[in-house]
Amino acid sequence: MNNFIKNDLLLRALAGANVERPPVWMMRQAGRYLPAYMELKRKYDFFTRVQTPELVAAITKQPIDIVGSDAAILFSDILVVPQAMGLEVQMNEGVGPLLPNPIKTINDFNRIQIPDVANALAYVFEGIRCTKQALNNEVPLIGFAGAPFTILCYMVEGKGSKTFEKAKQFCYQEPQLAHRLLNMITITTINYLEQQVIAGVDALQIFDSWSGLLSPEDFAVWSEPYLLRIYQALVAKVPVIIYPKGSWYALTSLSNAGVKALGIDWCISPAQARSFTVRNTVLQGNFDPAKLLLPIPQLKQAVTAMIDDFGVQHYIANLGHGITPNIPVANAKAFIEAVKNYKQ
Ligand code: 1CP
């Protein structure tokens, strides 16, 4: 628990302490639904925004000032890791990420390495230091990385996809190579997150955005062991939230393996998620981001009902996935306020 942070609700909830109401933040809260972000987006391209510490600090702080989240999440991207490992990553307006030379064969391994992250990702750590100063201990700062399976998806597929079939086929057809790649990503990610902690983040989230594309059996092979290595390497330093989107079937095994904080999407009910996890596991989620477009009174009712279902303790109110660019700021604010005004 960090005594220096004025609003430490998130850290108290993660530590299992009693809280007066659940903490609240939103996945992708720093981004395109905020006019203040769009202004900086017009002036600076994506990687300039990500690599300039002052811009990182300003963008990270926007949702704290504008919608009143209880925690900040660093403005960065999960794809800085494959970039640091040696793959070219482009971010194209309206199209999303593109890795023009993805991993296909053993020869492609010659182009990637486990980088010296202190050097290769120094701009992230400088961004964290700058952001901590800007936040002035008002709220905690969450650092993050992609889970190894989700990073493999982009490294092999080369772009976003609804199915990531090339990435999954690579795992099933070239299992040894795929495990070698996952191992390299895992080592890099652990080094990267350790440096994020040294630079000052107060908690971590691991985004396994595509794990739900795997069957339960394949999750156990291609995702879980790597998630647990990362979790176990970091959890003694700061609290770690694992968010395996779509993998409701894996909650029991992750929880039994000792994971104390799990993010969930809206495809599982709070009661089911509680029944799948060890008592007092901290659950985070799971508001359907599309429901943010409800008329504000209905939106607030739905948020209140969600908290009723999860319970106030051992809970972090959040969306079940990222906020989309079409959400009015007033609705995002109403989501946060509904949590802040919750009465037991
Ligand atoms: O120019 C822009 O604004 C592009 C949109 C954008 C933004 C705002 C991208 C490109 N990345 C980001 C920032 C970002 N990405 C954050 C900032 C902090 C915050 O949440 O407020 C975070 C945590 C991420 C993490 C991220 N990037 C994930 C995991 C979370 C999730 O949504 O599942 C993933 C899958 C990515 C890849 C990525 N980067 C950007 C886009 C559009 C995508 C998704 C591509 C796809 O659909 O596959």
PDB file of N, CA and C in Angstrom, residues 165-213:
ATOM      1  N   GLU A 165      -5.758 -16.276 -37.352  1.00  0.00           N
ATOM      2  CA  GLU A 165      -5.592 -17.689 -37.727  1.00  0.00           C
ATOM      3  C   GLU A 165      -4.149 -18.027 -38.096  1.00  0.00           C
ATOM      4  N   LYS A 166      -3.436 -17.070 -38.736  1.00  0.00           N
ATOM      5  CA  LYS A 166      -2.020 -17.360 -39.076  1.00  0.00           C
ATOM      6  C   LYS A 166      -1.217 -17.567 -37.800  1.00  0.00           C
ATOM      7  N   ALA A 167      -1.493 -16.743 -36.808  1.00  0.00           N
ATOM      8  CA  ALA A 167      -0.750 -16.844 -35.544  1.00  0.00           C
ATOM      9  C   ALA A 167      -1.047 -18.181 -34.867  1.00  0.00           C
ATOM     10  N   LYS A 168      -2.320 -18.565 -34.851  1.00  0.00           N
ATOM     11  CA  LYS A 168      -2.663 -19.832 -34.200  1.00  0.00           C
ATOM     12  C   LYS A 168      -2.105 -21.016 -34.997  1.00  0.00           C
ATOM     13  N   GLN A 169      -2.178 -20.919 -36.336  1.00  0.00           N
ATOM     14  CA  GLN A 169      -1.632 -22.006 -37.170  1.00  0.00           C
ATOM     15  C   GLN A 169      -0.132 -22.155 -36.939  1.00  0.00           C
ATOM     16  N   PHE A 170       0.564 -21.029 -36.764  1.00  0.00           N
ATOM     17  CA  PHE A 170       1.997 -21.070 -36.467  1.00  0.00           C
ATOM     18  C   PHE A 170       2.239 -21.856 -35.179  1.00  0.00           C
ATOM     19  N   CYS A 171       1.442 -21.572 -34.148  1.00  0.00           N
ATOM     20  CA  CYS A 171       1.599 -22.299 -32.879  1.00  0.00           C
ATOM     21  C   CYS A 171       1.404 -23.800 -33.086  1.00  0.00           C
ATOM     22  N   TYR A 172       0.339 -24.175 -33.822  1.00  0.00           N
ATOM     23  CA  TYR A 172       0.014 -25.593 -33.936  1.00  0.00           C
ATOM     24  C   TYR A 172       0.961 -26.328 -34.894  1.00  0.00           C
ATOM     25  N   GLN A 173       1.462 -25.615 -35.942  1.00  0.00           N
ATOM     26  CA  GLN A 173       2.316 -26.290 -36.930  1.00  0.00           C
ATOM     27  C   GLN A 173       3.792 -26.262 -36.570  1.00  0.00           C
ATOM     28  N   GLU A 174       4.185 -25.202 -35.851  1.00  0.00           N
ATOM     29  CA  GLU A 174       5.603 -25.042 -35.488  1.00  0.00           C
ATOM     30  C   GLU A 174       5.711 -24.868 -33.973  1.00  0.00           C
ATOM     31  N   PRO A 175       5.257 -25.866 -33.211  1.00  0.00           N
ATOM     32  CA  PRO A 175       5.162 -25.659 -31.760  1.00  0.00           C
ATOM     33  C   PRO A 175       6.494 -25.280 -31.100  1.00  0.00           C
ATOM     34  N   GLN A 176       7.587 -25.878 -31.594  1.00  0.00           N
ATOM     35  CA  GLN A 176       8.867 -25.566 -30.930  1.00  0.00           C
ATOM     36  C   GLN A 176       9.263 -24.117 -31.162  1.00  0.00           C
ATOM     37  N   LEU A 177       9.090 -23.673 -32.425  1.00  0.00           N
ATOM     38  CA  LEU A 177       9.416 -22.273 -32.737  1.00  0.00           C
ATOM     39  C   LEU A 177       8.509 -21.332 -31.963  1.00  0.00           C
ATOM     40  N   ALA A 178       7.226 -21.678 -31.893  1.00  0.00           N
ATOM     41  CA  ALA A 178       6.266 -20.810 -31.204  1.00  0.00           C
ATOM     42  C   ALA A 178       6.630 -20.690 -29.723  1.00  0.00           C
ATOM     43  N   HIS A 179       7.001 -21.800 -29.106  1.00  0.00           N
ATOM     44  CA  HIS A 179       7.396 -21.722 -27.689  1.00  0.00           C
ATOM     45  C   HIS A 179       8.689 -20.926 -27.529  1.00  0.00           C
ATOM     46  N   ARG A 180       9.573 -21.062 -28.515  1.00  0.00           N
ATOM     47  CA  ARG A 180      10.821 -20.289 -28.445  1.00  0.00           C
ATOM     48  C   ARG A 180      10.512 -18.795 -28.498  1.00  0.00           C
ATOM     49  N   LEU A 181       9.572 -18.438 -29.375  1.00  0.00           N
ATOM     50  CA  LEU A 181       9.179 -17.029 -29.496  1.00  0.00           C
ATOM     51  C   LEU A 181       8.497 -16.547 -28.210  1.00  0.00           C
ATOM     52  N   LEU A 182       7.574 -17.357 -27.685  1.00  0.00           N
ATOM     53  CA  LEU A 182       6.869 -16.970 -26.455  1.00  0.00           C
ATOM     54  C   LEU A 182       7.856 -16.798 -25.305  1.00  0.00           C
ATOM     55  N   ASN A 183       8.877 -17.649 -25.276  1.00  0.00           N
ATOM     56  CA  ASN A 183       9.876 -17.545 -24.225  1.00  0.00           C
ATOM     57  C   ASN A 183      10.670 -16.242 -24.350  1.00  0.00           C
ATOM     58  N   MET A 184      11.041 -15.881 -25.567  1.00  0.00           N
ATOM     59  CA  MET A 184      11.769 -14.616 -25.785  1.00  0.00           C
ATOM     60  C   MET A 184      10.900 -13.417 -25.384  1.00  0.00           C
ATOM     61  N   ILE A 185       9.607 -13.470 -25.752  1.00  0.00           N
ATOM     62  CA  ILE A 185       8.700 -12.369 -25.402  1.00  0.00           C
ATOM     63  C   ILE A 185       8.551 -12.287 -23.876  1.00  0.00           C
ATOM     64  N   THR A 186       8.458 -13.463 -23.236  1.00  0.00           N
ATOM     65  CA  THR A 186       8.266 -13.494 -21.774  1.00  0.00           C
ATOM     66  C   THR A 186       9.463 -12.876 -21.060  1.00  0.00           C
ATOM     67  N   ILE A 187      10.664 -13.257 -21.468  1.00  0.00           N
ATOM     68  CA  ILE A 187      11.866 -12.711 -20.821  1.00  0.00           C
ATOM     69  C   ILE A 187      11.916 -11.192 -21.025  1.00  0.00           C
ATOM     70  N   THR A 188      11.651 -10.761 -22.252  1.00  0.00           N
ATOM     71  CA  THR A 188      11.667  -9.319 -22.548  1.00  0.00           C
ATOM     72  C   THR A 188      10.625  -8.592 -21.694  1.00  0.00           C
ATOM     73  N   THR A 189       9.433  -9.180 -21.596  1.00  0.00           N
ATOM     74  CA  THR A 189       8.343  -8.531 -20.873  1.00  0.00           C
ATOM     75  C   THR A 189       8.654  -8.423 -19.380  1.00  0.00           C
ATOM     76  N   ILE A 190       9.241  -9.474 -18.812  1.00  0.00           N
ATOM     77  CA  ILE A 190       9.596  -9.413 -17.384  1.00  0.00           C
ATOM     78  C   ILE A 190      10.628  -8.303 -17.162  1.00  0.00           C
ATOM     79  N   ASN A 191      11.660  -8.262 -18.003  1.00  0.00           N
ATOM     80  CA  ASN A 191      12.660  -7.193 -17.867  1.00  0.00           C
ATOM     81  C   ASN A 191      12.010  -5.818 -18.003  1.00  0.00           C
ATOM     82  N   TYR A 192      11.116  -5.710 -18.974  1.00  0.00           N
ATOM     83  CA  TYR A 192      10.443  -4.441 -19.260  1.00  0.00           C
ATOM     84  C   TYR A 192       9.595  -3.988 -18.068  1.00  0.00           C
ATOM     85  N   LEU A 193       8.817  -4.929 -17.504  1.00  0.00           N
ATOM     86  CA  LEU A 193       7.930  -4.552 -16.395  1.00  0.00           C
ATOM     87  C   LEU A 193       8.734  -4.257 -15.132  1.00  0.00           C
ATOM     88  N   GLU A 194       9.852  -4.975 -14.937  1.00  0.00           N
ATOM     89  CA  GLU A 194      10.706  -4.657 -13.780  1.00  0.00           C
ATOM     90  C   GLU A 194      11.198  -3.218 -13.873  1.00  0.00           C
ATOM     91  N   GLN A 195      11.569  -2.820 -15.073  1.00  0.00           N
ATOM     92  CA  GLN A 195      12.042  -1.427 -15.265  1.00  0.00           C
ATOM     93  C   GLN A 195      10.900  -0.426 -15.091  1.00  0.00           C
ATOM     94  N   GLN A 196       9.686  -0.813 -15.487  1.00  0.00           N
ATOM     95  CA  GLN A 196       8.539   0.081 -15.263  1.00  0.00           C
ATOM     96  C   GLN A 196       8.347   0.313 -13.760  1.00  0.00           C
ATOM     97  N   VAL A 197       8.521  -0.760 -12.981  1.00  0.00           N
ATOM     98  CA  VAL A 197       8.361  -0.635 -11.526  1.00  0.00           C
ATOM     99  C   VAL A 197       9.452   0.274 -10.961  1.00  0.00           C
ATOM    100  N   ILE A 198      10.678   0.067 -11.410  1.00  0.00           N
ATOM    101  CA  ILE A 198      11.778   0.917 -10.934  1.00  0.00           C
ATOM    102  C   ILE A 198      11.504   2.382 -11.280  1.00  0.00           C
ATOM    103  N   ALA A 199      10.939   2.617 -12.452  1.00  0.00           N
ATOM    104  CA  ALA A 199      10.649   3.997 -12.875  1.00  0.00           C
ATOM    105  C   ALA A 199       9.478   4.590 -12.099  1.00  0.00           C
ATOM    106  N   GLY A 200       8.651   3.740 -11.444  1.00  0.00           N
ATOM    107  CA  GLY A 200       7.641   4.321 -10.552  1.00  0.00           C
ATOM    108  C   GLY A 200       6.203   3.881 -10.706  1.00  0.00           C
ATOM    109  N   VAL A 201       5.882   2.895 -11.572  1.00  0.00           N
ATOM    110  CA  VAL A 201       4.463   2.507 -11.645  1.00  0.00           C
ATOM    111  C   VAL A 201       4.045   1.821 -10.337  1.00  0.00           C
ATOM    112  N   ASP A 202       2.773   1.976  -9.985  1.00  0.00           N
ATOM    113  CA  ASP A 202       2.269   1.486  -8.705  1.00  0.00           C
ATOM    114  C   ASP A 202       1.572   0.137  -8.823  1.00  0.00           C
ATOM    115  N   ALA A 203       1.173  -0.230 -10.036  1.00  0.00           N
ATOM    116  CA  ALA A 203       0.497  -1.509 -10.285  1.00  0.00           C
ATOM    117  C   ALA A 203       0.721  -1.836 -11.752  1.00  0.00           C
ATOM    118  N   LEU A 204       0.423  -3.088 -12.117  1.00  0.00           N
ATOM    119  CA  LEU A 204       0.622  -3.515 -13.509  1.00  0.00           C
ATOM    120  C   LEU A 204      -0.607  -4.249 -14.009  1.00  0.00           C
ATOM    121  N   GLN A 205      -0.884  -4.109 -15.301  1.00  0.00           N
ATOM    122  CA  GLN A 205      -1.909  -4.951 -15.927  1.00  0.00           C
ATOM    123  C   GLN A 205      -1.302  -5.648 -17.142  1.00  0.00           C
ATOM    124  N   ILE A 206      -1.596  -6.933 -17.272  1.00  0.00           N
ATOM    125  CA  ILE A 206      -1.155  -7.710 -18.431  1.00  0.00           C
ATOM    126  C   ILE A 206      -2.378  -7.936 -19.323  1.00  0.00           C
ATOM    127  N   PHE A 207      -2.314  -7.411 -20.545  1.00  0.00           N
ATOM    128  CA  PHE A 207      -3.438  -7.513 -21.480  1.00  0.00           C
ATOM    129  C   PHE A 207      -3.278  -8.759 -22.354  1.00  0.00           C
ATOM    130  N   ASP A 208      -4.122  -9.777 -22.088  1.00  0.00           N
ATOM    131  CA  ASP A 208      -4.160 -10.908 -23.029  1.00  0.00           C
ATOM    132  C   ASP A 208      -5.424 -10.729 -23.872  1.00  0.00           C
ATOM    133  N   SER A 209      -5.374  -9.767 -24.769  1.00  0.00           N
ATOM    134  CA  SER A 209      -6.570  -9.345 -25.508  1.00  0.00           C
ATOM    135  C   SER A 209      -7.112 -10.431 -26.427  1.00  0.00           C
ATOM    136  N   TRP A 210      -6.258 -11.373 -26.844  1.00  0.00           N
ATOM    137  CA  TRP A 210      -6.687 -12.373 -27.833  1.00  0.00           C
ATOM    138  C   TRP A 210      -6.688 -13.791 -27.296  1.00  0.00           C
ATOM    139  N   SER A 211      -6.484 -13.967 -25.988  1.00  0.00           N
ATOM    140  CA  SER A 211      -6.437 -15.337 -25.435  1.00  0.00           C
ATOM    141  C   SER A 211      -7.757 -16.063 -25.635  1.00  0.00           C
ATOM    142  N   GLY A 212      -8.865 -15.302 -25.735  1.00  0.00           N
ATOM    143  CA  GLY A 212     -10.178 -15.922 -25.913  1.00  0.00           C
ATOM    144  C   GLY A 212     -10.339 -16.611 -27.260  1.00  0.00           C
ATOM    145  N   LEU A 213      -9.369 -16.459 -28.150  1.00  0.00           N
ATOM    146  CA  LEU A 213      -9.407 -17.192 -29.421  1.00  0.00           C
ATOM    147  C   LEU A 213      -8.918 -18.629 -29.242  1.00  0.00           C
TER     148      LEU A 213
END
